[in-house]
Structures are given as structure tokens and as C-alpha cells.
mmCIF file of C-alpha atoms in Angstrom:
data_model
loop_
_atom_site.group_PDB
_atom_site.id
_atom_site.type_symbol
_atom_site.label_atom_id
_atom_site.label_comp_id
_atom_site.label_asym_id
_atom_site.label_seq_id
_atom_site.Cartn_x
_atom_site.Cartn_y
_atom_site.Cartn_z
ATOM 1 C CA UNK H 1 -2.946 -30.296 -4.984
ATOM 2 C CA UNK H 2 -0.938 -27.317 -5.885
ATOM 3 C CA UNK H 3 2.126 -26.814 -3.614
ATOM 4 C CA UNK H 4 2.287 -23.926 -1.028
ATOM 5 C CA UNK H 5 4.476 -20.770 -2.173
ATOM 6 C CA UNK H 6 7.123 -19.881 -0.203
ATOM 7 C CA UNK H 7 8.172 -16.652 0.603
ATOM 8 C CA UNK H 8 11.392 -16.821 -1.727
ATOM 9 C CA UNK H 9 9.123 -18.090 -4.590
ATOM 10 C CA UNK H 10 7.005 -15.497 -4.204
ATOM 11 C CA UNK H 11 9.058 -12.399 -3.994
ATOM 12 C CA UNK H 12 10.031 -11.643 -7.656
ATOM 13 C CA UNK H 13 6.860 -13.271 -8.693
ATOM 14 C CA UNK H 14 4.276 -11.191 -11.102
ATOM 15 C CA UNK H 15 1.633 -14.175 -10.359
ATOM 16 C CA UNK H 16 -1.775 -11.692 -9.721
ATOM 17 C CA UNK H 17 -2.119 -14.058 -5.864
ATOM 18 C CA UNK H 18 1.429 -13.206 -5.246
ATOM 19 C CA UNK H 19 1.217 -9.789 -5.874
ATOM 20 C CA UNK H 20 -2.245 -9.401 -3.889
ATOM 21 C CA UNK H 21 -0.152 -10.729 -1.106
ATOM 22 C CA UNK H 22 2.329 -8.546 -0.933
ATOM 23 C CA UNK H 23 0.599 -5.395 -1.357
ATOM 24 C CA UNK H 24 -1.647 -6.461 1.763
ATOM 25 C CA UNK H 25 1.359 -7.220 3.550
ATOM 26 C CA UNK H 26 3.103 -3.559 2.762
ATOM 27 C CA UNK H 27 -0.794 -1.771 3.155
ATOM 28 C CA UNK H 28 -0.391 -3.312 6.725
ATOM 29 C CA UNK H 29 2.612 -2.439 7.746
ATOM 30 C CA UNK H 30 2.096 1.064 6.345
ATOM 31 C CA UNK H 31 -1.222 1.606 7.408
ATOM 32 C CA UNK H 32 -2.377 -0.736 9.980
ATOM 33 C CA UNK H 33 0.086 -2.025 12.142
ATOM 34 C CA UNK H 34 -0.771 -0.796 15.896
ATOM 35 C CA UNK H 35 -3.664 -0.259 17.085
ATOM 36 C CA UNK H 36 -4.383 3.359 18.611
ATOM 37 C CA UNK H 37 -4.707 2.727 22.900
ATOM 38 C CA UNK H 38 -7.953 3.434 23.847
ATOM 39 C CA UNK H 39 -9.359 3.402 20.509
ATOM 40 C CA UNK H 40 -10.453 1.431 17.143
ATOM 41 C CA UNK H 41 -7.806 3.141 14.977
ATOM 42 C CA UNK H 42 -4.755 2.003 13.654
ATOM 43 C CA UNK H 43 -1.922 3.296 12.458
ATOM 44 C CA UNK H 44 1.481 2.288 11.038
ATOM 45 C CA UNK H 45 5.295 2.947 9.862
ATOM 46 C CA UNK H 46 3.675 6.028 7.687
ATOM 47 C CA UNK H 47 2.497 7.746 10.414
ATOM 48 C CA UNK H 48 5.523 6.848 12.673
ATOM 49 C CA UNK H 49 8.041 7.544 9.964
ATOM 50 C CA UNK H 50 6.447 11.231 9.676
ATOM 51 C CA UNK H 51 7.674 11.761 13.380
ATOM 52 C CA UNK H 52 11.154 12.235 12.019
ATOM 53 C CA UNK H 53 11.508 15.598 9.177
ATOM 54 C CA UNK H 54 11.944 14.938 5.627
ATOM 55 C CA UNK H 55 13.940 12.098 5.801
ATOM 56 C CA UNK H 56 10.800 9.843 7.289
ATOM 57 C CA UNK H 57 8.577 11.285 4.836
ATOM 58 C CA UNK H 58 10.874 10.399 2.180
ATOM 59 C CA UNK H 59 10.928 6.848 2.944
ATOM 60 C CA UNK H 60 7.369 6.354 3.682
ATOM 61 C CA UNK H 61 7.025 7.884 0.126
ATOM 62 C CA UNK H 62 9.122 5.502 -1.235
ATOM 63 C CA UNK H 63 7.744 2.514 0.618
ATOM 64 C CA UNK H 64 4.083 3.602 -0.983
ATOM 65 C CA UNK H 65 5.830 3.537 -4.483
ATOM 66 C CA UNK H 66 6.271 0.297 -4.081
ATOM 67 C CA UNK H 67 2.793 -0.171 -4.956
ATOM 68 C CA UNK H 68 2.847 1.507 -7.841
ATOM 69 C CA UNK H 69 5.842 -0.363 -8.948
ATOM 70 C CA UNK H 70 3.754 -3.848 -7.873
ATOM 71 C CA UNK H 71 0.236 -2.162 -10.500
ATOM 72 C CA UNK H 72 3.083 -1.943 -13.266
ATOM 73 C CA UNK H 73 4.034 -5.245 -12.786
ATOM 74 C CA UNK H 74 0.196 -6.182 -12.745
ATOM 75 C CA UNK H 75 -0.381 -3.838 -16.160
ATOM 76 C CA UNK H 76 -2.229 -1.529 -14.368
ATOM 77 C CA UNK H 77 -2.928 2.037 -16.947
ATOM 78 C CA UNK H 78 -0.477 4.881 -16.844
ATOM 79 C CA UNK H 79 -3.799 6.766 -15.667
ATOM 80 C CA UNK H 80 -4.324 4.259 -12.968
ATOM 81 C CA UNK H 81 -1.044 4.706 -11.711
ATOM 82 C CA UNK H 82 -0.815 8.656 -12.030
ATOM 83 C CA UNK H 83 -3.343 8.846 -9.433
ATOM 84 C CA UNK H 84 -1.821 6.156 -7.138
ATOM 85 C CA UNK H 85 1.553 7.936 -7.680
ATOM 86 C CA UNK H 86 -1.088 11.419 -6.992
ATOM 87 C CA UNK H 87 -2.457 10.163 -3.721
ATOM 88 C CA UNK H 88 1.437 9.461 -2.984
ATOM 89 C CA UNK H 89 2.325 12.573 -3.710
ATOM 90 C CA UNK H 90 -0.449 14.127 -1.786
ATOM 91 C CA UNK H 91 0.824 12.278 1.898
ATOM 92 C CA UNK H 92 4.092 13.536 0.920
ATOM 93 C CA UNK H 93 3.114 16.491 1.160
ATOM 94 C CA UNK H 94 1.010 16.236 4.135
ATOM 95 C CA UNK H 95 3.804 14.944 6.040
ATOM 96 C CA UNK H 96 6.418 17.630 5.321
ATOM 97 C CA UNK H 97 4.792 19.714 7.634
ATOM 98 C CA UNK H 98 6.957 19.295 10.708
ATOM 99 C CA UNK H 99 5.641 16.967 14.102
ATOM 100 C CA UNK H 100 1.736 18.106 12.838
ATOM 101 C CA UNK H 101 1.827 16.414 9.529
ATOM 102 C CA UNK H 102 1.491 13.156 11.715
ATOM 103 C CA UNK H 103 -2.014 14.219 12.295
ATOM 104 C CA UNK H 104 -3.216 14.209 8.705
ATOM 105 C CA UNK H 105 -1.268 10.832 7.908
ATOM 106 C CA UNK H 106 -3.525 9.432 10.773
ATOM 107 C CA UNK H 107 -6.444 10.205 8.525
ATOM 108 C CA UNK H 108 -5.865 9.818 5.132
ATOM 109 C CA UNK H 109 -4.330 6.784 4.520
ATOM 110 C CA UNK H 110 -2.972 6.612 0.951
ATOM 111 C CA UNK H 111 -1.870 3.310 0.772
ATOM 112 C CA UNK H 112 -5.321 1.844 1.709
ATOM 113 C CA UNK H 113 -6.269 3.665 -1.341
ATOM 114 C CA UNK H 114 -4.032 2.750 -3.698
ATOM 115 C CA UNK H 115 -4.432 -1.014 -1.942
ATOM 116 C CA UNK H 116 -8.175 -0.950 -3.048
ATOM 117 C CA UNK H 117 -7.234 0.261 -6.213
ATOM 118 C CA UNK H 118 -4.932 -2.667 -7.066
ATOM 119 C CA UNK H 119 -7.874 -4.693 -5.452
ATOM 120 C CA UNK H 120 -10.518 -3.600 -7.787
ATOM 121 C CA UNK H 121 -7.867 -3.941 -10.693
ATOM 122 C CA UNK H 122 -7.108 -7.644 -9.943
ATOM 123 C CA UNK H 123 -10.616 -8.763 -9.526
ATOM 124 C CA UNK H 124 -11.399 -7.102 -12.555
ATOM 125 C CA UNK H 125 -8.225 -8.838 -14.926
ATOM 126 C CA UNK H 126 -7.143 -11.282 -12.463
ATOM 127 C CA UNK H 127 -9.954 -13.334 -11.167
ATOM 128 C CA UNK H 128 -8.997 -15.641 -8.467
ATOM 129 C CA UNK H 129 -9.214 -19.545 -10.550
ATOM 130 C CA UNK H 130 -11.654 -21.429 -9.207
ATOM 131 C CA UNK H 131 -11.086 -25.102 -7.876
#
């Protein structure tokens, strides 16, 4: 029986289950952390980081690089990544227009894209081992 990874193990680790776990983990805090009262839809620290101008869309742009930092890691192609690092670029964009580029954010939710990207990529290469 394989031993549980801890959190420390984990963190600098390029292992393809360690890396699928930590892009979930930053899709969900970027994209899917509270739900909306009243309805289905949820929303996270993108949308809530475009409340405050330039500086919030900054970091919210840097926290979706990580991503693309975590598909280099993974070997993911330079064209792979120029459209994860596009889709990026695109809610930076989005969100630079003050207090109403929330509403867009709300919608298009680039780090759920760039999370099934990664997805597809590591079920492609990385096949989960069997037991």
C-alpha cells in the first residue's frame, strides 16, 4: 500500500496526480468558491479580486499563470500553453474595465478552461496507473 502524500510532499512535486491536484485546488478557489445566493452559480477570488482596479486584476492574472506554469511542468506544447496564457490574457482584459468587468468574469471562467485543458492533457500522457 502506497503511503498517503502530504501536502509538503506534494508541493514541488511534478508527479502528473500531484499536479492534477493542485490545479483543481487553484480552479476552485479561482472559479468556484461561493456559491451565488439564490442561485446555482459560483464564483470565486477572480471575480472578487476584479472588484478592486488593476491591482486585483493583476493578481488574479497571475494566480491563473500559475497554471500555465503547472502544463510546463507537465510538458504541455508551447501551442497548448499560448492559448492557456490567451484565455489569460483575454480575462485580463475583461476585468480592466472598472466595477463592470466583474460581470464578464462571472461568465467566462478562464481557469475552468485552461483546468480542462490540463485535464484532457494528463489523461492523454498521464494515465492514472491502475491497481
Amino acid at each position: 500500500m502506497a503511503q498517503p502524500l502530504t501536502r509538503i510532499n506534494r508541493l514541488g512535486s511534478s508527479d502528473p496526480q500531484a499536479v492534477r491536484q493542485r490545479v483543481e485546488a487553484m480552479e476552485k478557489l479561482l472559479e468556484g468558491l461561493i456559491t451565488f445566493p439564490g442561485t446555482n452559480r459560483k464564483f470565486g477570488l477572480d471575480v472578487i479580486l476584479d472588484l478592486v482596479p488593476v491591482a486585483g486584476d493583476v493578481a488574479a492574472a497571475a494566480l491563473g499563470s500559475y497554471m500555465i506554469w503547472e502544463a510546463r511542468n507537465l510538458g504541455m506544447s508551447k501551442t497548448k500553453m499560448a492559448r492557456m496564457a490567451g484565455t489569460v490574457g483575454f480575462d485580463f482584459l475583461l476585468g480592466l474595465i472598472p466595477f463592470i468587468g466583474a460581470v464578464p468574469d462571472f461568465f467566462y471562467r478562464s481557469n475552468s478552461i485552461n483546468l480542462r485543458r490540463i485535464k484532457r492533457h494528463l489523461d492523454r500522457y498521464h494515465p492514472p496507473a491502475e491497481r
